[in-house]
Short mmCIF file of C-alpha atoms in Angstrom, two decimals:
data_model
loop_
_atom_site.label_atom_id
_atom_site.label_comp_id
_atom_site.label_asym_id
_atom_site.label_seq_id
_atom_site.Cartn_x
_atom_site.Cartn_y
_atom_site.Cartn_z
CA MET A 565 0.29 -9.55 11.86
CA VAL A 566 0.36 -5.80 12.51
CA LEU A 567 1.15 -5.26 8.85
CA LEU A 568 -2.05 -7.07 7.92
CA LEU A 569 -4.00 -4.96 10.42
CA LEU A 570 -2.46 -1.81 8.99
CA LEU A 571 -3.29 -2.78 5.45
CA GLY A 572 -6.79 -3.81 6.46
CA ALA A 573 -7.32 -0.43 8.10
CA CYS A 574 -6.01 1.45 5.08
CA ARG A 575 -8.45 2.60 2.50
CA VAL A 576 -6.88 3.36 -0.82
CA ASN A 577 -8.93 6.05 -2.50
CA TYR A 578 -8.70 6.28 -6.25
CA SER A 579 -10.93 7.44 -9.02
CA PHE A 580 -11.29 6.63 -12.68
CA THR A 581 -13.29 9.81 -13.26
CA GLY A 582 -16.42 8.81 -11.44
CA GLY A 583 -15.65 5.09 -11.46
CA ASP A 584 -15.33 4.84 -15.26
CA VAL A 585 -12.36 2.72 -16.32
CA GLY A 586 -12.88 3.74 -19.94
CA ASP A 587 -11.81 1.13 -22.44
CA ALA A 588 -9.33 -0.48 -20.02
CA ARG A 589 -9.93 -4.19 -19.54
CA THR A 590 -6.73 -5.31 -17.82
CA MET A 591 -4.35 -4.14 -15.13
CA SER A 592 -0.91 -5.10 -13.90
CA VAL A 593 0.60 -4.42 -10.50
CA GLU A 594 4.38 -4.60 -10.18
CA LEU A 595 6.00 -5.69 -6.94
CA ILE A 596 6.19 -2.67 -4.65
CA GLU A 597 9.84 -2.03 -3.83
CA ALA A 598 10.97 -1.79 -0.19
CA ARG A 599 13.05 1.42 -0.26
CA ALA A 600 12.50 2.57 3.33
CA PRO A 601 15.50 1.70 5.54
CA LEU A 602 13.43 -0.30 8.07
CA ALA A 603 11.07 -1.96 5.58
CA THR A 604 11.40 -5.67 4.98
CA PRO A 605 10.94 -7.41 1.63
CA LEU A 606 8.02 -9.31 3.22
CA SER A 607 6.21 -6.06 4.09
CA ALA A 608 6.53 -4.89 0.48
CA GLN A 609 5.27 -8.26 -0.82
CA VAL A 610 2.25 -8.24 1.52
CA LEU A 611 1.51 -4.65 0.51
CA THR A 612 1.67 -5.57 -3.20
CA GLU A 613 -0.76 -8.46 -2.74
CA SER A 614 -3.11 -6.21 -0.76
CA VAL A 615 -3.14 -3.63 -3.56
CA ARG A 616 -3.85 -6.36 -6.13
CA ASP A 617 -6.69 -7.77 -4.02
CA LEU A 618 -8.19 -4.31 -3.49
CA LEU A 619 -8.14 -3.49 -7.20
CA LEU A 620 -9.60 -6.88 -8.14
CA ALA A 621 -12.41 -6.37 -5.63
CA GLN A 622 -13.20 -2.77 -6.55
CA THR A 623 -12.75 -2.66 -10.33
CA PRO A 624 -13.93 -4.79 -13.26
CA LEU A 625 -10.33 -5.05 -14.51
CA LYS A 626 -8.66 -8.43 -15.06
CA LEU A 627 -5.18 -8.96 -13.62
CA LYS A 628 -2.27 -9.58 -16.01
CA GLN A 629 1.28 -10.37 -14.94
CA GLU A 630 2.61 -7.41 -16.95
CA GLU A 631 1.63 -4.77 -19.49
CA GLY A 632 -1.99 -4.30 -18.46
CA ASP A 633 -4.07 -1.49 -19.96
CA VAL A 634 -3.53 0.25 -16.60
CA GLN A 635 -0.31 -0.33 -14.72
CA TYR A 636 0.55 0.24 -11.07
CA SER A 637 4.04 0.36 -9.64
CA GLY A 638 5.42 1.85 -6.49
CA ALA A 639 7.79 1.94 -3.59
CA LEU A 640 7.45 1.64 0.15
CA ILE A 641 9.34 4.84 0.99
CA GLY A 642 8.49 5.20 4.66
CA TYR A 643 8.34 2.59 7.40
CA ASP A 644 8.54 4.08 10.87
CA VAL A 645 7.77 2.81 14.38
CA GLN A 646 7.25 5.33 17.21
CA PRO A 647 5.99 4.93 20.80
CA VAL A 648 2.55 6.50 21.33
CA ASN A 649 1.44 5.55 24.84
CA ILE A 650 4.22 6.00 27.41
CA GLN A 651 3.51 4.39 30.79
CA ALA A 652 4.70 5.48 34.24
CA ASN A 653 7.78 3.24 33.98
CA GLU A 654 8.75 5.08 30.77
CA THR A 655 8.02 2.16 28.49
CA ALA A 656 5.56 2.35 25.64
CA ALA A 657 2.32 0.38 25.94
CA LEU A 658 1.59 1.03 22.27
CA ASN A 659 3.71 1.67 19.23
CA ARG A 660 2.60 3.24 15.97
CA LEU A 661 3.69 1.82 12.62
CA THR A 662 3.46 4.38 9.83
CA MET A 663 3.92 3.28 6.23
CA THR A 664 4.29 5.66 3.30
CA VAL A 665 3.91 4.39 -0.26
CA ARG A 666 4.54 6.22 -3.54
CA ILE A 667 2.37 4.82 -6.35
CA THR A 668 2.72 5.42 -10.08
CA TYR A 669 -0.42 4.89 -12.18
CA VAL A 670 -0.02 4.53 -15.95
CA ASN A 671 -3.03 4.32 -18.26
CA THR A 672 -1.70 3.07 -21.60
CA LEU A 673 -5.00 3.87 -23.35
CA GLU A 674 -5.38 7.40 -21.93
CA PRO A 675 -1.90 8.74 -21.02
CA LYS A 676 -3.31 12.09 -19.84
CA LYS A 677 -4.65 10.17 -16.80
CA ASN A 678 -1.17 9.02 -15.75
CA LYS A 679 -0.25 10.17 -12.26
CA GLU A 680 1.95 9.62 -9.25
CA PHE A 681 0.73 9.99 -5.69
CA THR A 682 1.86 9.27 -2.14
CA VAL A 683 -0.26 7.61 0.55
CA ALA A 684 0.61 7.33 4.26
CA ARG A 685 -1.31 5.29 6.84
CA PHE A 686 -0.66 4.17 10.40
CA ALA A 687 -1.76 1.51 12.86
CA ASP A 688 -1.15 1.24 16.60
CA TYR A 689 -0.12 -2.09 18.11
CA ASP A 690 0.93 -3.52 21.47
CA SER A 691 4.61 -2.79 22.10
CA GLY A 692 5.20 -6.43 23.05
CA GLN A 693 4.23 -7.59 19.58
CA ASP A 694 7.04 -8.48 17.17
CA LEU A 695 6.52 -7.03 13.69
CA THR A 696 8.94 -9.47 12.10
CA ALA A 697 7.01 -12.54 13.25
#
């Protein structure tokens, strides 16, 4: 649940040079790998689906299973939970989940636009909430 809140709060900023996708008509998004020690395969799968949904909503590109004109791949490289609101009894009322994702963007039609970037976002949640549920 917190993962969905985190992803909902995240805004992925990207640009195709002023919103122009050029001649690209299709995209593919590979499953984001869970490389962070605490990350679960489910968190990487939910993140992948969120990226696909975001791109479908914000671009005119059609989704292909593989080998799209533009291709996204990546890895969940950071998944960290820290207390943020310590109470008088020394327990945390809130925890902060921080996720860091490295994304590789490949434009098969315009290779000079290929790039790799890292995005980190966080969300606070009640410490009694189970992230694995």
